[in-house]
mmCIF file of C-alpha atoms and ligand atoms in Angstrom:
data_model
loop_
_atom_site.group_PDB
_atom_site.id
_atom_site.type_symbol
_atom_site.label_atom_id
_atom_site.label_comp_id
_atom_site.label_asym_id
_atom_site.label_seq_id
_atom_site.Cartn_x
_atom_site.Cartn_y
_atom_site.Cartn_z
ATOM 1 C CA MET A 203 36.717 10.162 -82.509
ATOM 2 C CA LYS A 204 37.971 13.871 -82.503
ATOM 3 C CA ILE A 205 40.865 15.287 -84.258
ATOM 4 C CA GLN A 206 40.976 19.460 -83.437
ATOM 5 C CA GLY A 207 37.512 19.018 -82.719
ATOM 6 C CA LYS A 208 36.416 17.321 -86.179
ATOM 7 C CA ALA A 209 34.884 13.339 -85.464
ATOM 8 C CA TYR A 210 36.226 11.321 -87.753
ATOM 9 C CA GLN A 211 36.893 7.144 -88.600
ATOM 10 C CA THR A 212 40.220 5.944 -90.125
ATOM 11 C CA ILE A 213 38.198 4.673 -92.953
ATOM 12 C CA TRP A 214 35.247 5.971 -95.568
ATOM 13 C CA LEU A 215 33.336 6.788 -98.769
ATOM 14 C CA LYS A 216 34.725 9.671 -100.777
ATOM 15 C CA GLU A 217 31.700 12.327 -99.677
ATOM 16 C CA ASP A 218 31.569 13.385 -103.717
ATOM 17 C CA ASN A 219 32.641 9.979 -105.339
ATOM 18 C CA PRO A 220 31.529 6.659 -103.854
ATOM 19 C CA GLU A 221 34.102 5.506 -106.045
ATOM 20 C CA ILE A 222 36.924 5.901 -103.964
ATOM 21 C CA VAL A 223 37.826 5.536 -100.223
ATOM 22 C CA GLN A 224 39.884 7.333 -97.697
ATOM 23 C CA ILE A 225 41.717 6.367 -95.057
ATOM 24 C CA ILE A 226 44.278 8.045 -92.222
ATOM 25 C CA ASP A 227 47.097 7.811 -93.557
ATOM 26 C CA GLN A 228 49.527 6.881 -90.532
ATOM 27 C CA ARG A 229 52.522 6.889 -91.161
ATOM 28 C CA ALA A 230 52.763 10.917 -90.976
ATOM 29 C CA LEU A 231 51.119 10.927 -88.025
ATOM 30 C CA PRO A 232 52.124 12.598 -85.584
ATOM 31 C CA HIS A 233 53.435 15.582 -87.502
ATOM 32 C CA GLN A 234 51.021 15.728 -90.108
ATOM 33 C CA PHE A 235 47.246 14.973 -90.889
ATOM 34 C CA ILE A 236 46.946 13.174 -94.718
ATOM 35 C CA ILE A 237 43.687 11.761 -95.992
ATOM 36 C CA GLU A 238 44.614 9.279 -98.506
ATOM 37 C CA ASP A 239 42.286 8.669 -101.846
ATOM 38 C CA ILE A 240 42.418 4.659 -102.816
ATOM 39 C CA HIS A 241 40.739 4.268 -106.424
ATOM 40 C CA SER A 242 42.013 0.395 -106.392
ATOM 41 C CA CYS A 243 41.983 -2.393 -105.039
ATOM 42 C CA GLU A 244 45.712 -3.018 -105.752
ATOM 43 C CA GLN A 245 46.430 0.226 -103.909
ATOM 44 C CA MET A 246 44.148 -0.745 -101.099
ATOM 45 C CA GLY A 247 46.494 -3.523 -100.799
ATOM 46 C CA VAL A 248 49.762 -1.443 -100.341
ATOM 47 C CA ALA A 249 48.242 0.587 -98.552
ATOM 48 C CA ILE A 250 47.883 -2.781 -96.146
ATOM 49 C CA LYS A 251 51.290 -3.877 -96.495
ATOM 50 C CA ASP A 252 52.844 -0.779 -96.326
ATOM 51 C CA MET A 253 51.172 0.209 -93.289
ATOM 52 C CA HIS A 254 49.417 3.706 -94.448
ATOM 53 C CA LEU A 255 47.003 2.233 -92.328
ATOM 54 C CA ARG A 256 47.402 -0.883 -89.576
ATOM 55 C CA GLY A 257 45.562 -2.548 -86.662
ATOM 56 C CA ALA A 258 43.887 -6.165 -87.410
ATOM 57 C CA PRO A 259 40.158 -4.184 -86.781
ATOM 58 C CA CYS A 260 41.082 -1.623 -89.212
ATOM 59 C CA ILE A 261 42.623 -3.886 -91.776
ATOM 60 C CA GLY A 262 40.104 -5.850 -91.531
ATOM 61 C CA ALA A 263 37.567 -2.859 -92.564
ATOM 62 C CA ALA A 264 40.550 -2.118 -95.660
ATOM 63 C CA ALA A 265 40.060 -5.493 -96.472
ATOM 64 C CA ALA A 266 36.204 -4.905 -97.326
ATOM 65 C CA TYR A 267 36.787 -1.530 -98.805
ATOM 66 C CA GLY A 268 39.402 -3.539 -101.214
ATOM 67 C CA MET A 269 37.024 -5.946 -102.125
ATOM 68 C CA TYR A 270 34.239 -3.484 -102.865
ATOM 69 C CA LEU A 271 36.943 -1.418 -105.229
ATOM 70 C CA ALA A 272 37.890 -5.031 -106.657
ATOM 71 C CA ALA A 273 34.252 -5.431 -107.422
ATOM 72 C CA LEU A 274 33.804 -2.055 -109.380
ATOM 73 C CA GLU A 275 36.885 -2.651 -111.611
ATOM 74 C CA ALA A 276 36.069 -6.231 -112.578
ATOM 75 C CA PRO A 277 35.808 -7.031 -116.070
ATOM 76 C CA GLU A 278 31.822 -7.749 -116.388
ATOM 77 C CA ASN A 279 32.402 -11.425 -117.742
ATOM 78 C CA ASP A 280 34.708 -12.873 -115.877
ATOM 79 C CA PHE A 281 34.101 -10.895 -112.317
ATOM 80 C CA ALA A 282 34.044 -14.613 -109.910
ATOM 81 C CA ASN A 283 37.818 -15.123 -110.685
ATOM 82 C CA TYR A 284 38.590 -11.597 -110.527
ATOM 83 C CA LEU A 285 37.578 -11.348 -107.418
ATOM 84 C CA GLN A 286 38.948 -14.678 -105.609
ATOM 85 C CA GLN A 287 42.151 -13.168 -107.405
ATOM 86 C CA LYS A 288 42.548 -10.061 -105.458
ATOM 87 C CA GLY A 289 40.804 -11.832 -102.306
ATOM 88 C CA ASP A 290 44.339 -13.939 -102.413
ATOM 89 C CA TYR A 291 45.921 -10.712 -103.176
ATOM 90 C CA LEU A 292 44.782 -9.092 -100.257
ATOM 91 C CA ASN A 293 45.269 -11.588 -97.786
ATOM 92 C CA GLN A 294 48.498 -11.881 -98.361
ATOM 93 C CA THR A 295 49.551 -8.268 -97.639
ATOM 94 C CA ARG A 296 49.643 -8.902 -93.866
ATOM 95 C CA PRO A 297 49.421 -12.619 -92.661
ATOM 96 C CA THR A 298 49.150 -11.974 -88.976
ATOM 97 C CA ALA A 299 46.510 -9.655 -88.308
ATOM 98 C CA VAL A 300 43.501 -12.371 -88.517
ATOM 99 C CA ASP A 301 40.597 -10.103 -89.225
ATOM 100 C CA LEU A 302 41.525 -9.635 -92.788
ATOM 101 C CA ALA A 303 41.520 -13.406 -93.719
ATOM 102 C CA ASN A 304 37.859 -13.421 -92.154
ATOM 103 C CA THR A 305 37.003 -10.547 -93.726
ATOM 104 C CA ILE A 306 38.069 -11.808 -97.078
ATOM 105 C CA ARG A 307 36.764 -15.421 -96.292
ATOM 106 C CA ALA A 308 33.214 -13.876 -94.698
ATOM 107 C CA ILE A 309 32.423 -12.018 -98.594
ATOM 108 C CA SER A 310 34.049 -14.658 -100.994
ATOM 109 C CA LYS A 311 31.303 -17.003 -99.300
ATOM 110 C CA LYS A 312 28.733 -14.065 -99.921
ATOM 111 C CA LEU A 313 29.690 -13.742 -103.256
ATOM 112 C CA VAL A 314 29.480 -17.555 -104.437
ATOM 113 C CA ALA A 315 25.782 -17.612 -105.088
ATOM 114 C CA CYS A 316 26.492 -13.847 -106.875
ATOM 115 C CA LYS A 317 25.421 -13.704 -110.845
ATOM 116 C CA THR A 318 26.144 -10.128 -111.619
ATOM 117 C CA LYS A 319 29.147 -8.020 -112.009
ATOM 118 C CA LYS A 320 26.199 -5.302 -109.965
ATOM 119 C CA GLU A 321 24.976 -8.202 -107.704
ATOM 120 C CA ALA A 322 28.602 -8.296 -106.509
ATOM 121 C CA ILE A 323 29.265 -4.272 -106.143
ATOM 122 C CA LYS A 324 26.560 -4.452 -103.944
ATOM 123 C CA ILE A 325 27.191 -7.519 -102.040
ATOM 124 C CA CYS A 326 30.905 -5.873 -101.394
ATOM 125 C CA LEU A 327 30.070 -2.116 -99.962
ATOM 126 C CA THR A 328 27.098 -3.579 -98.240
ATOM 127 C CA TYR A 329 29.574 -5.753 -96.469
ATOM 128 C CA ALA A 330 31.394 -2.843 -95.190
ATOM 129 C CA ILE A 331 29.834 -0.413 -94.506
ATOM 130 C CA GLU A 332 27.973 -3.197 -92.088
ATOM 131 C CA ALA A 333 31.162 -4.700 -90.965
ATOM 132 C CA CYS A 334 32.246 -1.016 -89.999
ATOM 133 C CA VAL A 335 29.275 0.159 -88.256
ATOM 134 C CA GLU A 336 29.534 -3.036 -86.571
ATOM 135 C CA SER A 337 33.594 -2.766 -85.861
ATOM 136 C CA VAL A 338 32.675 0.663 -83.887
ATOM 137 C CA GLU A 339 29.676 -0.824 -81.919
ATOM 138 C CA HIS A 340 31.983 -3.678 -80.781
ATOM 139 C CA CYS A 341 34.525 -1.430 -79.627
ATOM 140 C CA ARG A 342 32.294 1.222 -77.973
ATOM 141 C CA LEU A 343 31.395 -1.954 -76.221
ATOM 142 C CA ILE A 344 34.462 -3.516 -75.068
ATOM 143 C CA GLY A 345 35.284 0.229 -73.808
ATOM 144 C CA VAL A 346 31.825 0.057 -71.903
ATOM 145 C CA HIS A 347 32.947 -3.942 -70.317
ATOM 146 C CA GLY A 348 36.616 -2.596 -70.102
ATOM 147 C CA LEU A 349 34.931 0.564 -67.544
ATOM 148 C CA GLU A 350 33.544 -2.150 -65.068
ATOM 149 C CA ILE A 351 37.884 -2.927 -64.173
ATOM 150 C CA ILE A 352 39.205 0.506 -64.076
ATOM 151 C CA LYS A 353 36.727 1.201 -61.473
ATOM 152 C CA LYS A 354 37.431 -1.538 -59.631
ATOM 153 C CA LEU A 355 40.929 -0.273 -59.727
ATOM 154 C CA TYR A 356 40.087 3.125 -59.280
ATOM 155 C CA ALA A 357 38.220 2.079 -55.864
ATOM 156 C CA ALA A 358 40.706 0.190 -54.395
ATOM 157 C CA LYS A 359 42.702 3.376 -54.730
ATOM 158 C CA PRO A 360 40.231 6.420 -54.850
ATOM 159 C CA ASN A 361 42.052 10.277 -55.531
ATOM 160 C CA GLU A 362 44.896 8.726 -57.839
ATOM 161 C CA PRO A 363 44.514 7.956 -61.047
ATOM 162 C CA VAL A 364 44.938 4.892 -62.154
ATOM 163 C CA ASN A 365 47.745 3.967 -63.999
ATOM 164 C CA ILE A 366 47.739 2.158 -67.429
ATOM 165 C CA LEU A 367 50.708 0.390 -69.465
ATOM 166 C CA THR A 368 49.519 0.162 -72.330
ATOM 167 C CA HIS A 369 52.126 -1.426 -76.075
ATOM 168 C CA CYS A 370 51.731 -0.629 -79.443
ATOM 169 C CA ASN A 371 48.744 1.186 -80.519
ATOM 170 C CA ALA A 372 45.145 -0.722 -80.485
ATOM 171 C CA GLY A 373 43.594 2.941 -79.987
ATOM 172 C CA TRP A 374 40.494 4.117 -82.244
ATOM 173 C CA MET A 375 43.390 4.619 -85.492
ATOM 174 C CA ALA A 376 43.926 0.553 -85.041
ATOM 175 C CA CYS A 377 40.253 0.011 -85.668
ATOM 176 C CA VAL A 378 37.071 1.469 -87.234
ATOM 177 C CA ASP A 379 36.895 3.314 -84.424
ATOM 178 C CA TYR A 380 37.104 3.700 -80.145
ATOM 179 C CA GLY A 381 39.838 1.098 -80.095
ATOM 180 C CA THR A 382 40.534 -2.015 -79.069
ATOM 181 C CA ALA A 383 42.644 -1.252 -75.413
ATOM 182 C CA THR A 384 42.172 2.468 -75.376
ATOM 183 C CA SER A 385 38.412 1.869 -75.422
ATOM 184 C CA PRO A 386 38.214 1.125 -71.633
ATOM 185 C CA ILE A 387 40.294 4.037 -71.017
ATOM 186 C CA TYR A 388 38.383 6.819 -73.095
ATOM 187 C CA ALA A 389 35.554 5.326 -71.055
ATOM 188 C CA ALA A 390 36.957 5.616 -67.778
ATOM 189 C CA HIS A 391 38.702 9.014 -68.707
ATOM 190 C CA ASP A 392 34.756 10.364 -69.981
ATOM 191 C CA ALA A 393 33.400 8.900 -67.115
ATOM 192 C CA GLY A 394 35.439 11.254 -64.707
ATOM 193 C CA ILE A 395 37.477 8.349 -63.443
ATOM 194 C CA PRO A 396 41.505 9.770 -63.756
ATOM 195 C CA VAL A 397 43.677 7.443 -65.819
ATOM 196 C CA HIS A 398 47.330 7.887 -66.223
ATOM 197 C CA VAL A 399 48.504 6.156 -69.864
ATOM 198 C CA TRP A 400 51.919 4.759 -69.739
ATOM 199 C CA VAL A 401 52.777 4.673 -73.410
ATOM 200 C CA ASP A 402 55.024 1.966 -74.747
ATOM 201 C CA GLU A 403 57.005 3.393 -77.845
ATOM 202 C CA THR A 404 57.051 0.340 -79.758
ATOM 203 C CA ARG A 405 60.044 0.165 -81.598
ATOM 204 C CA PRO A 406 60.940 -0.286 -84.679
ATOM 205 C CA ARG A 407 57.808 1.392 -86.036
ATOM 206 C CA ASN A 408 56.320 3.323 -83.350
ATOM 207 C CA GLN A 409 52.725 2.785 -83.076
ATOM 208 C CA GLY A 410 53.164 4.222 -79.016
ATOM 209 C CA ALA A 411 54.927 7.183 -79.655
ATOM 210 C CA ARG A 412 53.455 8.288 -82.554
ATOM 211 C CA ILE A 413 50.017 7.445 -82.837
ATOM 212 C CA THR A 414 48.536 6.420 -79.045
ATOM 213 C CA ALA A 415 50.246 9.429 -77.876
ATOM 214 C CA PHE A 416 48.286 11.489 -80.701
ATOM 215 C CA GLU A 417 45.289 10.113 -79.877
ATOM 216 C CA LEU A 418 45.181 9.907 -76.271
ATOM 217 C CA LEU A 419 47.047 13.962 -76.496
ATOM 218 C CA ASN A 420 43.901 14.900 -78.828
ATOM 219 C CA HIS A 421 41.276 12.928 -76.402
ATOM 220 C CA GLY A 422 42.847 14.664 -73.347
ATOM 221 C CA VAL A 423 44.036 11.377 -71.731
ATOM 222 C CA PRO A 424 46.835 12.352 -69.355
ATOM 223 C CA HIS A 425 49.614 9.886 -70.355
ATOM 224 C CA THR A 426 54.255 9.387 -71.099
ATOM 225 C CA VAL A 427 56.118 7.752 -74.064
ATOM 226 C CA ILE A 428 58.300 5.618 -72.469
ATOM 227 C CA PRO A 429 61.396 3.037 -73.652
ATOM 228 C CA ASP A 430 59.933 0.070 -74.695
ATOM 229 C CA ASN A 431 62.625 -1.208 -72.097
ATOM 230 C CA VAL A 432 60.638 1.016 -68.820
ATOM 231 C CA GLY A 433 57.513 -0.668 -68.188
ATOM 232 C CA GLY A 434 59.496 -4.034 -66.247
ATOM 233 C CA HIS A 435 60.566 -1.091 -63.754
ATOM 234 C CA LEU A 436 57.717 0.441 -63.084
ATOM 235 C CA MET A 437 55.752 -2.337 -62.500
ATOM 236 C CA GLN A 438 58.818 -3.161 -59.847
ATOM 237 C CA HIS A 439 57.659 0.201 -58.229
ATOM 238 C CA GLN A 440 53.891 0.209 -57.921
ATOM 239 C CA GLN A 441 53.550 2.565 -60.849
ATOM 240 C CA VAL A 442 51.012 -0.030 -62.815
ATOM 241 C CA ASP A 443 47.660 -1.033 -61.997
ATOM 242 C CA MET A 444 47.311 -3.088 -65.278
ATOM 243 C CA VAL A 445 48.286 -3.435 -68.556
ATOM 244 C CA ILE A 446 45.683 -3.583 -71.895
ATOM 245 C CA VAL A 447 46.924 -4.564 -75.248
ATOM 246 C CA GLY A 448 44.947 -5.357 -78.278
ATOM 247 C CA SER A 449 45.238 -8.241 -80.064
ATOM 248 C CA ASP A 450 45.857 -9.533 -83.700
ATOM 249 C CA ARG A 451 44.983 -12.757 -83.891
ATOM 250 C CA THR A 452 43.697 -15.046 -80.674
ATOM 251 C CA THR A 453 43.079 -17.972 -80.506
ATOM 252 C CA ARG A 454 39.926 -20.298 -79.308
ATOM 253 C CA THR A 455 42.413 -20.671 -76.294
ATOM 254 C CA GLY A 456 43.313 -18.138 -75.225
ATOM 255 C CA ASP A 457 46.415 -17.460 -76.432
ATOM 256 C CA VAL A 458 47.255 -14.356 -78.200
ATOM 257 C CA ALA A 459 49.534 -12.719 -80.778
ATOM 258 C CA ASN A 460 49.984 -9.017 -80.741
ATOM 259 C CA LYS A 461 53.145 -6.452 -81.624
ATOM 260 C CA ILE A 462 56.466 -7.790 -80.589
ATOM 261 C CA GLY A 463 57.445 -7.195 -77.344
ATOM 262 C CA THR A 464 53.948 -7.921 -76.075
ATOM 263 C CA TYR A 465 55.102 -10.906 -74.459
ATOM 264 C CA LEU A 466 58.022 -9.648 -72.502
ATOM 265 C CA LYS A 467 55.485 -7.241 -70.807
ATOM 266 C CA ALA A 468 53.289 -10.059 -70.045
ATOM 267 C CA LEU A 469 55.993 -11.916 -68.046
ATOM 268 C CA ALA A 470 56.609 -8.662 -66.280
ATOM 269 C CA ALA A 471 53.381 -8.594 -65.260
ATOM 270 C CA LYS A 472 53.006 -11.988 -64.305
ATOM 271 C CA ASP A 473 56.168 -11.825 -61.993
ATOM 272 C CA ASN A 474 54.413 -8.374 -60.425
ATOM 273 C CA LYS A 475 51.302 -9.465 -59.885
ATOM 274 C CA VAL A 476 49.804 -6.696 -62.805
ATOM 275 C CA PRO A 477 46.722 -7.488 -64.209
ATOM 276 C CA PHE A 478 47.416 -8.335 -67.711
ATOM 277 C CA TYR A 479 44.366 -7.530 -70.262
ATOM 278 C CA VAL A 480 43.863 -7.909 -73.765
ATOM 279 C CA ALA A 481 41.149 -6.756 -75.188
ATOM 280 C CA LEU A 482 39.588 -7.818 -78.881
ATOM 281 C CA PRO A 483 36.582 -7.975 -80.701
ATOM 282 C CA HIS A 484 35.425 -11.188 -82.017
ATOM 283 C CA SER A 485 36.717 -10.420 -85.311
ATOM 284 C CA SER A 486 40.067 -10.768 -84.350
ATOM 285 C CA PHE A 487 39.458 -14.472 -83.122
ATOM 286 C CA ASP A 488 41.337 -17.225 -84.719
ATOM 287 C CA TRP A 489 38.396 -19.901 -84.375
ATOM 288 C CA SER A 490 40.699 -22.713 -86.189
ATOM 289 C CA ILE A 491 43.371 -22.792 -83.880
ATOM 290 C CA ARG A 492 44.628 -23.720 -80.301
ATOM 291 C CA ASP A 493 48.088 -23.669 -80.275
ATOM 292 C CA GLY A 494 49.295 -19.778 -80.628
ATOM 293 C CA ILE A 495 53.145 -20.370 -80.576
ATOM 294 C CA LYS A 496 52.913 -23.344 -83.026
ATOM 295 C CA GLU A 497 50.176 -21.879 -85.452
ATOM 296 C CA ILE A 498 49.964 -18.115 -85.465
ATOM 297 C CA PRO A 499 51.851 -17.103 -88.715
ATOM 298 C CA ILE A 500 54.360 -14.506 -87.294
ATOM 299 C CA GLU A 501 54.777 -11.727 -89.750
ATOM 300 C CA LYS A 502 58.273 -10.872 -90.721
ATOM 301 C CA ARG A 503 59.295 -7.184 -91.830
ATOM 302 C CA GLY A 504 61.823 -5.281 -93.794
ATOM 303 C CA ALA A 505 65.201 -5.382 -91.926
ATOM 304 C CA ASN A 506 64.812 -1.201 -93.017
ATOM 305 C CA GLU A 507 62.235 -0.555 -90.358
ATOM 306 C CA VAL A 508 64.758 -1.658 -87.849
ATOM 307 C CA SER A 509 67.783 -0.120 -88.784
ATOM 308 C CA TYR A 510 66.200 3.391 -89.673
ATOM 309 C CA ILE A 511 64.029 6.075 -87.584
ATOM 310 C CA GLN A 512 61.709 8.094 -89.093
ATOM 311 C CA GLY A 513 61.364 11.996 -87.603
ATOM 312 C CA LYS A 514 60.434 15.730 -87.748
ATOM 313 C CA ALA A 515 63.544 17.168 -88.976
ATOM 314 C CA LYS A 516 63.907 21.411 -87.454
ATOM 315 C CA ASP A 517 63.267 22.224 -90.908
ATOM 316 C CA GLY A 518 59.425 20.569 -90.257
ATOM 317 C CA SER A 519 59.999 18.033 -92.562
ATOM 318 C CA ILE A 520 59.510 14.473 -92.182
ATOM 319 C CA GLN A 521 62.652 11.997 -92.432
ATOM 320 C CA GLN A 522 63.944 9.193 -92.414
ATOM 321 C CA VAL A 523 67.986 8.568 -90.542
ATOM 322 C CA LEU A 524 69.644 5.752 -90.124
ATOM 323 C CA LEU A 525 70.151 4.170 -86.879
ATOM 324 C CA THR A 526 72.836 1.067 -87.142
ATOM 325 C CA PRO A 527 76.013 0.931 -89.121
ATOM 326 C CA GLU A 528 75.101 0.596 -92.910
ATOM 327 C CA ASN A 529 76.653 -2.838 -92.773
ATOM 328 C CA SER A 530 75.053 -4.362 -88.961
ATOM 329 C CA PRO A 531 72.084 -6.817 -90.287
ATOM 330 C CA ALA A 532 69.124 -6.562 -89.064
ATOM 331 C CA LEU A 533 65.513 -8.387 -87.542
ATOM 332 C CA ASN A 534 62.114 -7.365 -88.128
ATOM 333 C CA TYR A 535 59.297 -9.854 -85.939
ATOM 334 C CA ALA A 536 56.691 -7.789 -86.228
ATOM 335 C CA PHE A 537 54.860 -10.177 -83.496
ATOM 336 C CA ASP A 538 54.728 -12.533 -81.091
ATOM 337 C CA VAL A 539 52.109 -14.493 -78.596
ATOM 338 C CA THR A 540 51.766 -14.349 -75.091
ATOM 339 C CA PRO A 541 50.228 -17.771 -74.325
ATOM 340 C CA ALA A 542 47.161 -18.215 -72.603
ATOM 341 C CA HIS A 543 48.675 -18.599 -68.717
ATOM 342 C CA LEU A 544 49.478 -14.928 -68.266
ATOM 343 C CA VAL A 545 46.623 -13.029 -69.456
ATOM 344 C CA THR A 546 44.717 -11.999 -66.954
ATOM 345 C CA GLY A 547 41.209 -11.498 -68.851
ATOM 346 C CA ILE A 548 40.576 -10.877 -72.780
ATOM 347 C CA ILE A 549 37.831 -8.101 -72.560
ATOM 348 C CA THR A 550 34.824 -8.523 -75.332
ATOM 349 C CA GLU A 551 32.156 -6.888 -76.848
ATOM 350 C CA ARG A 552 30.437 -9.674 -74.983
ATOM 351 C CA GLY A 553 31.927 -9.015 -71.846
ATOM 352 C CA VAL A 554 35.292 -10.222 -69.730
ATOM 353 C CA CYS A 555 35.946 -13.539 -69.504
ATOM 354 C CA ALA A 556 39.251 -16.050 -68.291
ATOM 355 C CA ALA A 557 41.936 -16.464 -71.268
ATOM 356 C CA ASN A 558 40.880 -19.999 -71.807
ATOM 357 C CA GLU A 559 38.784 -22.398 -73.864
ATOM 358 C CA ALA A 560 36.000 -23.120 -71.618
ATOM 359 C CA ALA A 561 34.910 -19.139 -70.785
ATOM 360 C CA ILE A 562 36.015 -17.754 -74.288
ATOM 361 C CA LEU A 563 33.745 -20.331 -75.754
ATOM 362 C CA GLY A 564 31.126 -19.239 -72.709
ATOM 363 C CA LEU A 565 31.180 -16.430 -74.454
ATOM 364 C CA PHE A 566 31.014 -17.292 -77.492
ATOM 365 C CA PRO A 567 29.001 -20.253 -78.282
ATOM 366 C CA GLU A 568 27.868 -20.226 -81.707
ATOM 367 C CA TYR A 569 32.068 -21.185 -82.147
ATOM 368 C CA SER A 570 32.260 -24.342 -80.306
HETATM 369 O O1 MRU B 218 51.476 -3.668 -87.223
HETATM 370 P P1 MRU B 218 50.311 -3.444 -86.758
HETATM 371 O O2 MRU B 218 50.397 -1.642 -85.948
HETATM 372 O O3 MRU B 218 49.364 -3.437 -87.878
HETATM 373 O O4 MRU B 218 50.431 -3.810 -85.448
HETATM 374 C C1 MRU B 218 48.877 -3.414 -84.403
HETATM 375 C C2 MRU B 218 49.191 -4.068 -83.381
HETATM 376 O O5 MRU B 218 49.488 -4.999 -83.061
HETATM 377 C C3 MRU B 218 47.690 -3.826 -82.542
HETATM 378 O O6 MRU B 218 48.400 -3.664 -80.727
HETATM 379 C C4 MRU B 218 46.605 -4.904 -83.086
HETATM 380 O O7 MRU B 218 46.822 -4.969 -83.975
HETATM 381 C C5 MRU B 218 45.872 -4.604 -81.902
HETATM 382 S S1 MRU B 218 44.552 -3.092 -83.286
HETATM 383 C C6 MRU B 218 43.092 -3.002 -82.065
#
């Protein structure tokens, strides 16, 4: 997608030095646009954990490039052990987003028969490049399929904008490109369908207010940032035609882990008969589990993310200010689970299906 007319993806190899990976440092958005050079696997792990980049498919891509950097720095005579350790290190940086674990597992499998460090470098780099190309195509296809849903909603209220509520940032910054939840929105906007997006601010890290709003603004999509608590009220007053969110991990039965607060939106949507869609590529499914509430590990992050809030000061600098009383404890669960029965449909690269095992496996029979 474009930023001020220039096309970017979220992660790429540095043009004049392919041993360096470059990323957009999302912590500074929307006020500063910073590109960060990543030189080592260790540095990539910090970038994932401290959310220089974030969002499930983007974390998966970062893990693949992290393994490539690990292969470059591995000792010649012990590269296999080194890569295994680095895979374990990357794996524990963010526990909920399953794209990370899926990526490390897939690369480790490819490395099993690998005989030399040179070969390992090639395997990791090829995987990273191909996975990114595939991720972009899957997100584009999510847009193609999701567009059909938006078209139907528009047909039911022609000449009025379709109001879509989204939570967190499941946009192109959360992926390699296009986004998951935002891909159908961009597709509808580009097809001339008037859409308007309610952007949940998404406390505590404010990915909606900072990143989704930045993306939509750059693409010219009409939107309004709302405090997290507003969605239910808007739904009661027919101001929301559909909800689309992304997912960090979805079970084979259709339970969806996504940014904390997603569950509350799903409850409000159910109560108000607003369709609630989840957009995700197959890389964000966890095919090994059935019960999301019991089995999905929920990341707990530092209390400071709740106690402090970040913004641009009058002098232009980015500052963090204390929001709570100095000694009030704070709790920071990063994700929650929306049970399948609250999900109207799942939008994938292979089409749209109901949130149940039979329907999901109907689209992905190879995981039966
Ligand atoms: O903590 P984050 O910012 O990594 O959480 C991101 C989300 O919850 C997204 O909605 C999810 O990863 C879907 S990404 C397309």
